[in-house]
């Protein structure tokens, strides 16, 4: 689990021990962890209008000033668990705008982190594909940053596409992909290259877990995305397989350990398990 998500969970647990707490949005895209937090009395809402507690926590994904102010205006106390590396991305975009660049964020348009990066801006574009780049309007200066969990190869590719499409424009790129994401993606490539089957553990709604699945699928023909060890199917494995095991940034160690144990328990599983 990356430090941003881990710290946010610790903050939620600490706060919930002292007073009733509602978390706005998904603190972590993992049903096991969410279940544990709910068992401690923490509420989860997507809309500040539904909040019944006086303290509201913003998740590691961060939020725009506009959203934070809207929550405060409801008389709620805001506890920010925004990851410092998300703050870095927010500041990078603000700096690009201040320097006169039209901001382009490489990421998912409807993702909570991207909304937090863009909601305070007067104008912006969000791109994730070649088509999105083709839709961009000509501008003299583009300032490009990325959602922190985007694969760096895709980000570099899209930056070069923007440069190629607008050769007259000045394109400034600020690399805001976070270090835990880069390390995880890099390790996943190395793992997938060595394995005949790769298991990726993480929530079905976790963006970075899905990105890991896509990255592994480029190098390994047989990749399975699971949430817990119960999702493992023995028929996926053969004795000659080398099995790779990796996980998204929001997957707790205990869940990964349980998957590893179940894998090792399958009689048909190969002797080779790379974790
Ligand atoms: S994935 Fe990166 S930016 Fe997001 S919470 Fe983890 S460390 Fe922070």
Short mmCIF file of C-alpha atoms and ligand atoms in Angstrom, two decimals:
data_model
loop_
_atom_site.label_atom_id
_atom_site.label_comp_id
_atom_site.label_asym_id
_atom_site.label_seq_id
_atom_site.Cartn_x
_atom_site.Cartn_y
_atom_site.Cartn_z
CA UNK A 1 0.00 0.00 0.00
CA UNK A 2 1.45 3.41 -0.93
CA UNK A 3 2.22 5.87 1.86
CA UNK A 4 -0.53 8.27 0.71
CA UNK A 5 -3.32 5.73 1.14
CA UNK A 6 -1.77 4.25 4.29
CA UNK A 7 -1.54 7.67 5.97
CA UNK A 8 -5.13 8.50 4.97
CA UNK A 9 -6.42 5.27 6.53
CA UNK A 10 -4.41 5.89 9.72
CA UNK A 11 -5.81 9.43 9.95
CA UNK A 12 -9.38 8.14 9.51
CA UNK A 13 -8.89 5.51 12.23
CA UNK A 14 -7.34 8.05 14.60
CA UNK A 15 -10.12 10.60 14.03
CA UNK A 16 -12.91 8.00 14.26
CA UNK A 17 -11.60 6.95 17.67
CA UNK A 18 -12.16 10.53 18.90
CA UNK A 19 -15.40 11.61 17.18
CA UNK A 20 -17.95 10.56 14.53
CA UNK A 21 -16.47 10.80 11.05
CA UNK A 22 -17.73 10.75 7.49
CA UNK A 23 -15.37 10.22 4.58
CA UNK A 24 -16.33 11.95 1.35
CA UNK A 25 -15.82 9.49 -1.49
CA UNK A 26 -13.77 6.29 -1.53
CA UNK A 27 -10.90 6.46 0.92
CA UNK A 28 -9.42 3.37 -0.65
CA UNK A 29 -10.63 1.22 -3.54
CA UNK A 30 -10.53 -1.97 -1.56
CA UNK A 31 -13.64 -3.61 -0.12
CA UNK A 32 -11.74 -5.42 2.65
CA UNK A 33 -10.28 -2.20 4.06
CA UNK A 34 -13.56 -0.33 3.58
CA UNK A 35 -15.40 -3.05 5.50
CA UNK A 36 -12.97 -2.72 8.43
CA UNK A 37 -13.36 1.07 8.50
CA UNK A 38 -17.15 0.84 8.40
CA UNK A 39 -16.99 -1.61 11.30
CA UNK A 40 -15.27 1.19 13.29
CA UNK A 41 -18.32 3.40 12.69
CA UNK A 42 -16.85 5.49 9.86
CA UNK A 43 -19.48 6.60 7.35
CA UNK A 44 -18.86 6.98 3.62
CA UNK A 45 -20.84 9.43 1.50
CA UNK A 46 -20.39 10.79 -1.99
CA UNK A 47 -22.33 13.99 -1.38
CA UNK A 48 -21.68 16.54 1.41
CA UNK A 49 -25.46 17.10 1.62
CA UNK A 50 -25.85 13.57 3.01
CA UNK A 51 -23.29 14.02 5.80
CA UNK A 52 -24.70 13.71 9.33
CA UNK A 53 -21.42 14.14 11.28
CA UNK A 54 -19.68 17.47 11.91
CA UNK A 55 -16.29 16.24 10.65
CA UNK A 56 -15.73 15.28 7.04
CA UNK A 57 -12.56 13.76 5.65
CA UNK A 58 -11.24 14.40 2.14
CA UNK A 59 -9.45 11.34 0.75
CA UNK A 60 -5.85 10.97 -0.46
CA UNK A 61 -7.11 11.80 -3.98
CA UNK A 62 -7.59 15.42 -2.87
CA UNK A 63 -10.24 17.97 -3.81
CA UNK A 64 -10.50 21.37 -5.46
CA UNK A 65 -10.70 24.57 -3.38
CA UNK A 66 -14.18 25.00 -4.80
CA UNK A 67 -15.28 21.67 -3.35
CA UNK A 68 -13.51 22.26 -0.02
CA UNK A 69 -15.23 25.64 0.34
CA UNK A 70 -18.61 24.15 -0.53
CA UNK A 71 -18.14 21.59 2.26
CA UNK A 72 -17.02 24.27 4.77
CA UNK A 73 -20.00 26.45 3.85
CA UNK A 74 -22.24 23.67 5.12
CA UNK A 75 -20.69 24.25 8.55
CA UNK A 76 -18.64 21.05 8.41
CA UNK A 77 -15.10 20.66 9.75
CA UNK A 78 -12.82 19.46 6.96
CA UNK A 79 -10.04 17.00 7.63
CA UNK A 80 -7.74 16.73 4.62
CA UNK A 81 -5.97 13.44 3.95
CA UNK A 82 -4.83 14.61 0.51
CA UNK A 83 -1.58 12.87 -0.45
CA UNK A 84 1.36 15.30 -0.57
CA UNK A 85 2.09 14.06 -4.10
CA UNK A 86 -1.43 15.03 -5.17
CA UNK A 87 -0.76 18.49 -3.71
CA UNK A 88 2.40 18.58 -5.86
CA UNK A 89 0.27 17.87 -8.94
CA UNK A 90 -2.23 20.62 -7.98
CA UNK A 91 0.60 23.12 -7.55
CA UNK A 92 2.16 22.08 -10.87
CA UNK A 93 -1.08 22.79 -12.73
CA UNK A 94 -1.58 26.11 -10.92
CA UNK A 95 1.98 27.12 -11.87
CA UNK A 96 1.43 26.22 -15.52
CA UNK A 97 -1.71 28.36 -15.61
CA UNK A 98 0.07 31.25 -13.85
CA UNK A 99 2.84 31.04 -16.48
CA UNK A 100 0.29 31.41 -19.28
CA UNK A 101 -0.07 27.81 -20.45
CA UNK A 102 -3.39 26.20 -21.33
CA UNK A 103 -3.60 23.25 -18.88
CA UNK A 104 -3.95 19.73 -20.21
CA UNK A 105 -4.22 16.90 -17.68
CA UNK A 106 -3.43 13.38 -18.81
CA UNK A 107 -5.87 11.21 -16.90
CA UNK A 108 -9.45 10.05 -16.56
CA UNK A 109 -12.01 12.81 -16.99
CA UNK A 110 -14.38 11.56 -14.29
CA UNK A 111 -11.73 10.42 -11.79
CA UNK A 112 -11.95 12.14 -8.40
CA UNK A 113 -8.27 13.13 -8.48
CA UNK A 114 -8.60 14.70 -11.92
CA UNK A 115 -11.71 16.58 -10.81
CA UNK A 116 -9.72 17.90 -7.86
CA UNK A 117 -6.93 19.04 -10.21
CA UNK A 118 -9.25 20.80 -12.65
CA UNK A 119 -12.39 22.07 -10.89
CA UNK A 120 -10.75 25.38 -9.92
CA UNK A 121 -9.60 26.11 -13.49
CA UNK A 122 -11.40 28.45 -15.87
CA UNK A 123 -10.42 26.31 -18.88
CA UNK A 124 -8.67 22.98 -19.26
CA UNK A 125 -8.58 19.74 -21.23
CA UNK A 126 -8.28 16.16 -20.01
CA UNK A 127 -6.81 13.61 -22.42
CA UNK A 128 -6.29 9.86 -22.20
CA UNK A 129 -6.15 8.68 -25.81
CA UNK A 130 -4.98 9.59 -29.31
CA UNK A 131 -8.56 10.66 -30.09
CA UNK A 132 -8.60 13.04 -27.14
CA UNK A 133 -5.41 14.68 -28.43
CA UNK A 134 -6.98 15.01 -31.89
CA UNK A 135 -9.90 16.89 -30.26
CA UNK A 136 -7.63 19.54 -28.70
CA UNK A 137 -8.01 23.08 -30.02
CA UNK A 138 -4.90 24.88 -31.24
CA UNK A 139 -3.29 27.04 -28.52
CA UNK A 140 0.01 28.91 -28.44
CA UNK A 141 1.09 27.27 -25.17
CA UNK A 142 0.10 23.93 -23.64
CA UNK A 143 0.98 23.06 -20.05
CA UNK A 144 0.75 19.30 -19.52
CA UNK A 145 0.58 17.44 -16.20
CA UNK A 146 -0.74 13.99 -15.32
CA UNK A 147 -2.98 12.20 -12.87
CA UNK A 148 -0.52 10.74 -10.35
CA UNK A 149 -1.41 7.11 -11.12
CA UNK A 150 -1.07 7.17 -14.91
CA UNK A 151 1.58 4.87 -16.43
CA UNK A 152 4.54 7.08 -17.30
CA UNK A 153 4.93 5.47 -20.76
CA UNK A 154 1.40 6.52 -21.71
CA UNK A 155 1.99 10.00 -20.34
CA UNK A 156 5.20 10.44 -22.36
CA UNK A 157 3.49 9.07 -25.46
CA UNK A 158 0.59 11.53 -25.18
CA UNK A 159 2.95 14.45 -24.53
CA UNK A 160 4.85 13.58 -27.71
CA UNK A 161 1.53 13.33 -29.57
CA UNK A 162 0.56 16.82 -28.41
CA UNK A 163 3.98 18.12 -29.51
CA UNK A 164 3.60 16.39 -32.87
CA UNK A 165 0.10 17.70 -33.45
CA UNK A 166 1.00 21.30 -32.53
CA UNK A 167 4.59 21.84 -33.72
CA UNK A 168 4.20 25.63 -33.53
CA UNK A 169 3.01 25.59 -29.92
CA UNK A 170 5.17 25.73 -26.83
CA UNK A 171 4.47 22.55 -24.85
CA UNK A 172 5.69 22.44 -21.25
CA UNK A 173 5.38 19.07 -19.50
CA UNK A 174 5.57 18.63 -15.73
CA UNK A 175 5.89 14.99 -14.68
CA UNK A 176 3.40 14.58 -11.81
CA UNK A 177 3.16 10.77 -11.92
CA UNK A 178 3.99 9.73 -8.36
CA UNK A 179 7.06 7.68 -7.46
CA UNK A 180 5.12 4.73 -5.91
CA UNK A 181 3.17 4.40 -9.18
CA UNK A 182 6.37 4.49 -11.27
CA UNK A 183 8.08 1.89 -9.08
CA UNK A 184 5.05 -0.37 -9.12
CA UNK A 185 4.60 -0.12 -12.88
CA UNK A 186 8.32 -0.76 -13.46
CA UNK A 187 8.29 -3.78 -11.15
CA UNK A 188 5.11 -5.09 -12.82
CA UNK A 189 6.80 -4.98 -16.25
CA UNK A 190 9.79 -6.94 -14.94
CA UNK A 191 7.50 -9.46 -13.26
CA UNK A 192 5.20 -9.94 -16.27
CA UNK A 193 8.21 -10.51 -18.54
CA UNK A 194 9.29 -13.47 -16.40
CA UNK A 195 5.90 -15.10 -15.80
CA UNK A 196 3.37 -17.19 -17.72
CA UNK A 197 0.51 -16.15 -15.40
CA UNK A 198 0.21 -12.89 -13.45
CA UNK A 199 -2.23 -12.26 -10.62
CA UNK A 200 -2.98 -8.61 -9.85
CA UNK A 201 -4.70 -8.04 -6.50
CA UNK A 202 -6.80 -4.93 -5.97
CA UNK A 203 -10.28 -3.42 -5.87
CA UNK A 204 -12.32 -3.68 -9.05
CA UNK A 205 -12.78 0.14 -8.98
CA UNK A 206 -9.11 0.87 -8.32
CA UNK A 207 -7.70 2.83 -11.22
CA UNK A 208 -4.06 2.03 -10.49
CA UNK A 209 -4.86 -1.69 -10.15
CA UNK A 210 -6.55 -1.67 -13.56
CA UNK A 211 -3.55 0.17 -14.99
CA UNK A 212 -1.29 -2.55 -13.56
CA UNK A 213 -3.44 -5.21 -15.22
CA UNK A 214 -3.12 -3.44 -18.58
CA UNK A 215 0.64 -3.03 -18.16
CA UNK A 216 1.15 -6.70 -17.26
CA UNK A 217 -1.07 -7.78 -20.18
CA UNK A 218 1.44 -6.19 -22.60
CA UNK A 219 4.10 -8.64 -21.47
CA UNK A 220 2.14 -11.70 -20.32
CA UNK A 221 -0.74 -13.38 -22.15
CA UNK A 222 -2.48 -14.60 -19.00
CA UNK A 223 -3.31 -11.88 -16.44
CA UNK A 224 -6.06 -12.11 -13.81
CA UNK A 225 -7.39 -9.21 -11.73
CA UNK A 226 -8.73 -10.44 -8.38
CA UNK A 227 -9.95 -8.70 -5.20
CA UNK A 228 -9.25 -11.46 -2.69
CA UNK A 229 -7.81 -14.98 -2.54
CA UNK A 230 -11.36 -16.37 -2.86
CA UNK A 231 -11.40 -15.18 -6.51
CA UNK A 232 -8.48 -17.47 -7.48
CA UNK A 233 -9.48 -20.34 -9.76
CA UNK A 234 -7.25 -23.46 -9.60
CA UNK A 235 -7.78 -24.14 -13.32
CA UNK A 236 -5.89 -20.94 -14.18
CA UNK A 237 -2.63 -22.63 -13.23
CA UNK A 238 -0.52 -25.50 -14.53
CA UNK A 239 2.55 -27.13 -12.98
CA UNK A 240 4.90 -25.67 -15.59
CA UNK A 241 3.72 -22.08 -14.95
CA UNK A 242 5.73 -19.35 -13.33
CA UNK A 243 3.18 -17.23 -11.51
CA UNK A 244 3.64 -13.54 -10.80
CA UNK A 245 1.83 -11.81 -7.93
CA UNK A 246 1.49 -8.04 -7.69
CA UNK A 247 -1.04 -5.59 -6.24
CA UNK A 248 -2.45 -2.09 -6.59
CA UNK A 249 -1.41 0.73 -4.24
CA UNK A 250 -4.56 0.40 -2.12
CA UNK A 251 -4.26 -3.33 -1.43
CA UNK A 252 -3.41 -4.19 2.20
CA UNK A 253 -0.50 -6.54 2.89
CA UNK A 254 -2.83 -8.95 4.69
CA UNK A 255 -4.94 -9.42 1.54
CA UNK A 256 -1.82 -10.01 -0.60
CA UNK A 257 -0.43 -12.49 1.97
CA UNK A 258 -3.75 -14.38 1.96
CA UNK A 259 -3.65 -14.60 -1.86
CA UNK A 260 -0.07 -15.87 -1.76
CA UNK A 261 -0.96 -18.51 0.84
CA UNK A 262 -3.95 -19.74 -1.18
CA UNK A 263 -1.80 -19.88 -4.34
CA UNK A 264 0.84 -21.93 -2.60
CA UNK A 265 -1.89 -24.26 -1.36
CA UNK A 266 -2.99 -25.25 -4.86
CA UNK A 267 -1.50 -28.65 -5.70
CA UNK A 268 -1.32 -27.85 -9.40
CA UNK A 269 0.58 -24.62 -8.89
CA UNK A 270 4.13 -24.44 -10.12
CA UNK A 271 7.10 -24.29 -7.80
CA UNK A 272 7.80 -20.84 -9.18
CA UNK A 273 5.98 -17.98 -7.53
CA UNK A 274 7.41 -14.51 -8.12
CA UNK A 275 6.08 -11.84 -5.77
S1 LIG B 1 -0.89 6.59 -5.58
FE1 LIG B 1 0.73 8.15 -5.39
S2 LIG B 1 -0.35 10.10 -5.31
FE2 LIG B 1 -1.89 8.50 -4.93
S3 LIG B 1 -1.99 8.35 -2.71
FE3 LIG B 1 -0.47 6.84 -3.39
S4 LIG B 1 1.52 7.92 -3.29
FE4 LIG B 1 -0.09 9.46 -3.21
#
